[in-house]
Amino acid sequence: MSQTIIVIGAGQAATEFAVALRGGGFAGPIRILGDEPYLPYQRPPLSKDFLSGKSPYEKLMLRPESFWREQKIEFELGATATAIDRAKRAVALRDGRSFEYGTLVIATGTRARIPPVPGIELEGVFTLRNIDDVKRLRPALDGAKRVAIVGGGYIGLEVAAVARSEGREVVVVEAEERVMKRVTCAEVSAFYESKHRAHGVDIRAGHKLEAIEGNGRASGLLLAGGERVAADLVLVSTGARPNEELASATDLACEDGILVNEFARTADERIYAIGDCTHFPSRRYGRKIRLECVQNAFDQGKAAAAAILGKGTPYDPVPWFWSDQYNVKFQSAGLSAGYDEAKVVGDPAAGHFSVEYRKGGKLIAVDAINDARAYMMGRKRIGEETR
Ligand SMILES: Cc1cc2nc3c(=O)[nH]c(=O)nc-3n(C[C@H](O)[C@H](O)[C@H](O)COP(=O)(O)OP(=O)(O)OC[C@H]3O[C@@H](n4cnc5c(N)ncnc54)[C@H](O)[C@@H]3O)c2cc1C
């Protein structure tokens, strides 16, 4: 029976997992199967400095090729896993090959959520999840005068900031009544809306996309209510869905993500799952959560490695996240959903403030805007108060 540890997905979580496993003393074969043609890279710059051209391709890479060679961690790139055979302990690839595993780790991340609207297939409509998306988007952006962004979450707003900084006209259409509603309070949303408006972005919150219009090529948006927005480039940024189908097809439970326990293990003791594609119990927050952030990819990857090495401890993070828009650094710690009190500390008008979220008197989350100290202190206190 194979001793090989196979990882499906060659992203951030796979990287941290493999590095921690090797670093922790696992001497056997580690093979990472990635459907993209690239060695593991960071995604955050894709909507920030890499998109704007401020940061080169080489800086995206999480580790140089020489590192992987030295560590004897093997890659199959451009290799899409299509099925897991739990009885045979094997993973089948689209190209017909199959690899046996001793332990399998699923680290397949997420993909863009595509709204089922007419015109979504038109030329000039983009999503942004990976390097190839940027390779398509960047030249189109260079030729675009008027950019429409569907979705006022972090990624949509970061791209809005990049496009606007290049002098393009930018419209952001958000179905909710305010941007970033899923993750933050009204004060922070209002701060970002006014920041973008001050830079000249047209923010249309409370507007639902009905269709993307155009004859072969996108020429604008049709909004519910009949309003039209002209655009020669449309970025659809309406969230992400976990890549969980490989797991569900082999009868591993999924529920908006692959269900794993606090050691990142599925119901099959030989199969783990890590990163954006997982849904896991948080004792700290009293519910199951799915996170889409570097912190989780990093820490859950390490937690799975420790568990496989027999040194596991329950994984129950205080999540953290950041976003860069213009000269504003947003940092958040904890999860604010379900808060019963949000206290603004500092002055939003001065562009330097934080928001403390409490539930039952306990600090559960902090959002900090250009305030690294509030973020650091908040993160520490959340850890103590939600323990
Ligand atoms: C544009 C953008 C900006 C972001 N900005 C931030 C930020 O500012 N801060 C932050 O904390 N987080 C940010 N994130 C989120 C962060 O990048 C993710 O949380 C992190 O990459 C998750 O790591 P992962 O390994 O779980 O998934 P990924 O890094 O997505 O890697 C999964 C890999 O698995 C591959 N895969 C999927 N299915 C298969 C298959 N069947 N066979 C083989 N390979 C497969 C995928 O193609 C992908 O390469 C951003 C994400 C994006 C897209």
mmCIF file of C-alpha atoms and ligand atoms in Angstrom, residues 8-14 33-36 43-44 46-48 79-81 107-109 128-129 155 243 246 274-276 292-294 297 321-322, ligand 1:
data_model
loop_
_atom_site.group_PDB
_atom_site.id
_atom_site.type_symbol
_atom_site.label_atom_id
_atom_site.label_comp_id
_atom_site.label_asym_id
_atom_site.label_seq_id
_atom_site.Cartn_x
_atom_site.Cartn_y
_atom_site.Cartn_z
ATOM 1 C CA ILE A 8 -5.110 17.882 -4.677
ATOM 2 C CA GLY A 9 -4.737 21.592 -5.422
ATOM 3 C CA ALA A 10 -1.459 23.524 -5.549
ATOM 4 C CA GLY A 11 -2.398 26.727 -3.740
ATOM 5 C CA GLN A 12 -1.659 28.469 -0.469
ATOM 6 C CA ALA A 13 -3.041 25.745 1.806
ATOM 7 C CA ALA A 14 -1.222 22.960 -0.069
ATOM 8 C CA LEU A 33 -1.536 17.779 -8.098
ATOM 9 C CA GLY A 34 -2.457 21.214 -9.422
ATOM 10 C CA ASP A 35 -4.752 22.003 -12.327
ATOM 11 C CA GLU A 36 -3.074 25.350 -13.014
ATOM 12 C CA ARG A 43 -3.682 35.238 -4.824
ATOM 13 C CA PRO A 44 -4.096 38.498 -2.845
ATOM 14 C CA LEU A 46 -4.005 39.475 -8.188
ATOM 15 C CA SER A 47 -6.518 42.209 -7.382
ATOM 16 C CA LYS A 48 -3.909 44.616 -5.998
ATOM 17 C CA ALA A 79 -3.160 18.056 -13.819
ATOM 18 C CA THR A 80 -6.849 18.090 -12.934
ATOM 19 C CA ALA A 81 -8.039 15.488 -10.457
ATOM 20 C CA ALA A 107 -6.947 21.652 -1.003
ATOM 21 C CA THR A 108 -8.992 22.656 -4.013
ATOM 22 C CA GLY A 109 -9.971 26.187 -2.925
ATOM 23 C CA LEU A 128 -10.781 37.091 -11.126
ATOM 24 C CA ARG A 129 -9.478 34.100 -9.207
ATOM 25 C CA ILE A 155 -12.091 41.965 -4.710
ATOM 26 C CA ASN A 243 -14.562 23.242 -4.993
ATOM 27 C CA LEU A 246 -14.485 15.606 -5.734
ATOM 28 C CA ILE A 274 -7.726 22.275 4.114
ATOM 29 C CA GLY A 275 -8.196 25.902 3.131
ATOM 30 C CA ASP A 276 -11.037 27.711 1.361
ATOM 31 C CA GLU A 292 -11.712 32.445 2.467
ATOM 32 C CA CYS A 293 -8.460 33.965 3.674
ATOM 33 C CA VAL A 294 -4.744 33.400 3.727
ATOM 34 C CA ALA A 297 -5.088 28.356 4.324
ATOM 35 C CA PHE A 321 -7.896 39.296 6.771
ATOM 36 C CA TRP A 322 -6.777 42.450 4.969
HETATM 37 C C1 LIG B 1 -8.186 38.117 -6.218
HETATM 38 C C2 LIG B 1 -8.073 37.593 -4.823
HETATM 39 C C3 LIG B 1 -7.680 38.433 -3.794
HETATM 40 C C4 LIG B 1 -7.573 37.967 -2.483
HETATM 41 N N1 LIG B 1 -7.167 38.815 -1.497
HETATM 42 C C5 LIG B 1 -7.008 38.347 -0.237
HETATM 43 C C6 LIG B 1 -6.524 39.199 0.810
HETATM 44 O O1 LIG B 1 -6.282 40.385 0.592
HETATM 45 N N2 LIG B 1 -6.355 38.662 2.048
HETATM 46 C C7 LIG B 1 -6.637 37.342 2.332
HETATM 47 O O2 LIG B 1 -6.470 36.900 3.464
HETATM 48 N N3 LIG B 1 -7.115 36.530 1.353
HETATM 49 C C8 LIG B 1 -7.301 36.992 0.092
HETATM 50 N N4 LIG B 1 -7.747 36.147 -0.890
HETATM 51 C C9 LIG B 1 -8.108 34.762 -0.537
HETATM 52 C C10 LIG B 1 -6.903 33.837 -0.490
HETATM 53 O O3 LIG B 1 -6.124 33.986 -1.646
HETATM 54 C C11 LIG B 1 -7.421 32.411 -0.346
HETATM 55 O O4 LIG B 1 -8.089 32.324 0.876
HETATM 56 C C12 LIG B 1 -6.310 31.370 -0.411
HETATM 57 O O5 LIG B 1 -5.665 31.402 -1.663
HETATM 58 C C13 LIG B 1 -6.906 29.994 -0.176
HETATM 59 O O6 LIG B 1 -5.935 29.008 -0.348
HETATM 60 P P1 LIG B 1 -6.347 27.542 -0.811
HETATM 61 O O7 LIG B 1 -5.083 26.782 -0.953
HETATM 62 O O8 LIG B 1 -7.434 27.034 0.024
HETATM 63 O O9 LIG B 1 -6.997 27.757 -2.253
HETATM 64 P P2 LIG B 1 -6.312 28.316 -3.565
HETATM 65 O O10 LIG B 1 -5.166 29.189 -3.267
HETATM 66 O O11 LIG B 1 -7.446 28.859 -4.362
HETATM 67 O O12 LIG B 1 -5.731 27.014 -4.293
HETATM 68 C C14 LIG B 1 -6.553 25.955 -4.735
HETATM 69 C C15 LIG B 1 -5.916 25.361 -5.976
HETATM 70 O O13 LIG B 1 -6.527 24.112 -6.257
HETATM 71 C C16 LIG B 1 -6.715 24.007 -7.656
HETATM 72 N N5 LIG B 1 -7.716 22.973 -7.948
HETATM 73 C C17 LIG B 1 -9.064 23.052 -7.781
HETATM 74 N N6 LIG B 1 -9.654 21.907 -8.178
HETATM 75 C C18 LIG B 1 -8.649 21.083 -8.594
HETATM 76 C C19 LIG B 1 -8.629 19.752 -9.134
HETATM 77 N N7 LIG B 1 -9.762 19.047 -9.313
HETATM 78 N N8 LIG B 1 -7.432 19.210 -9.472
HETATM 79 C C20 LIG B 1 -6.267 19.908 -9.305
HETATM 80 N N9 LIG B 1 -6.245 21.177 -8.801
HETATM 81 C C21 LIG B 1 -7.415 21.746 -8.449
HETATM 82 C C22 LIG B 1 -7.141 25.439 -8.006
HETATM 83 O O14 LIG B 1 -7.072 25.712 -9.393
HETATM 84 C C23 LIG B 1 -6.127 26.233 -7.205
HETATM 85 O O15 LIG B 1 -4.928 26.379 -7.915
HETATM 86 C C24 LIG B 1 -7.873 36.604 -2.204
HETATM 87 C C25 LIG B 1 -8.294 35.756 -3.238
HETATM 88 C C26 LIG B 1 -8.388 36.222 -4.540
HETATM 89 C C27 LIG B 1 -8.834 35.300 -5.641
#
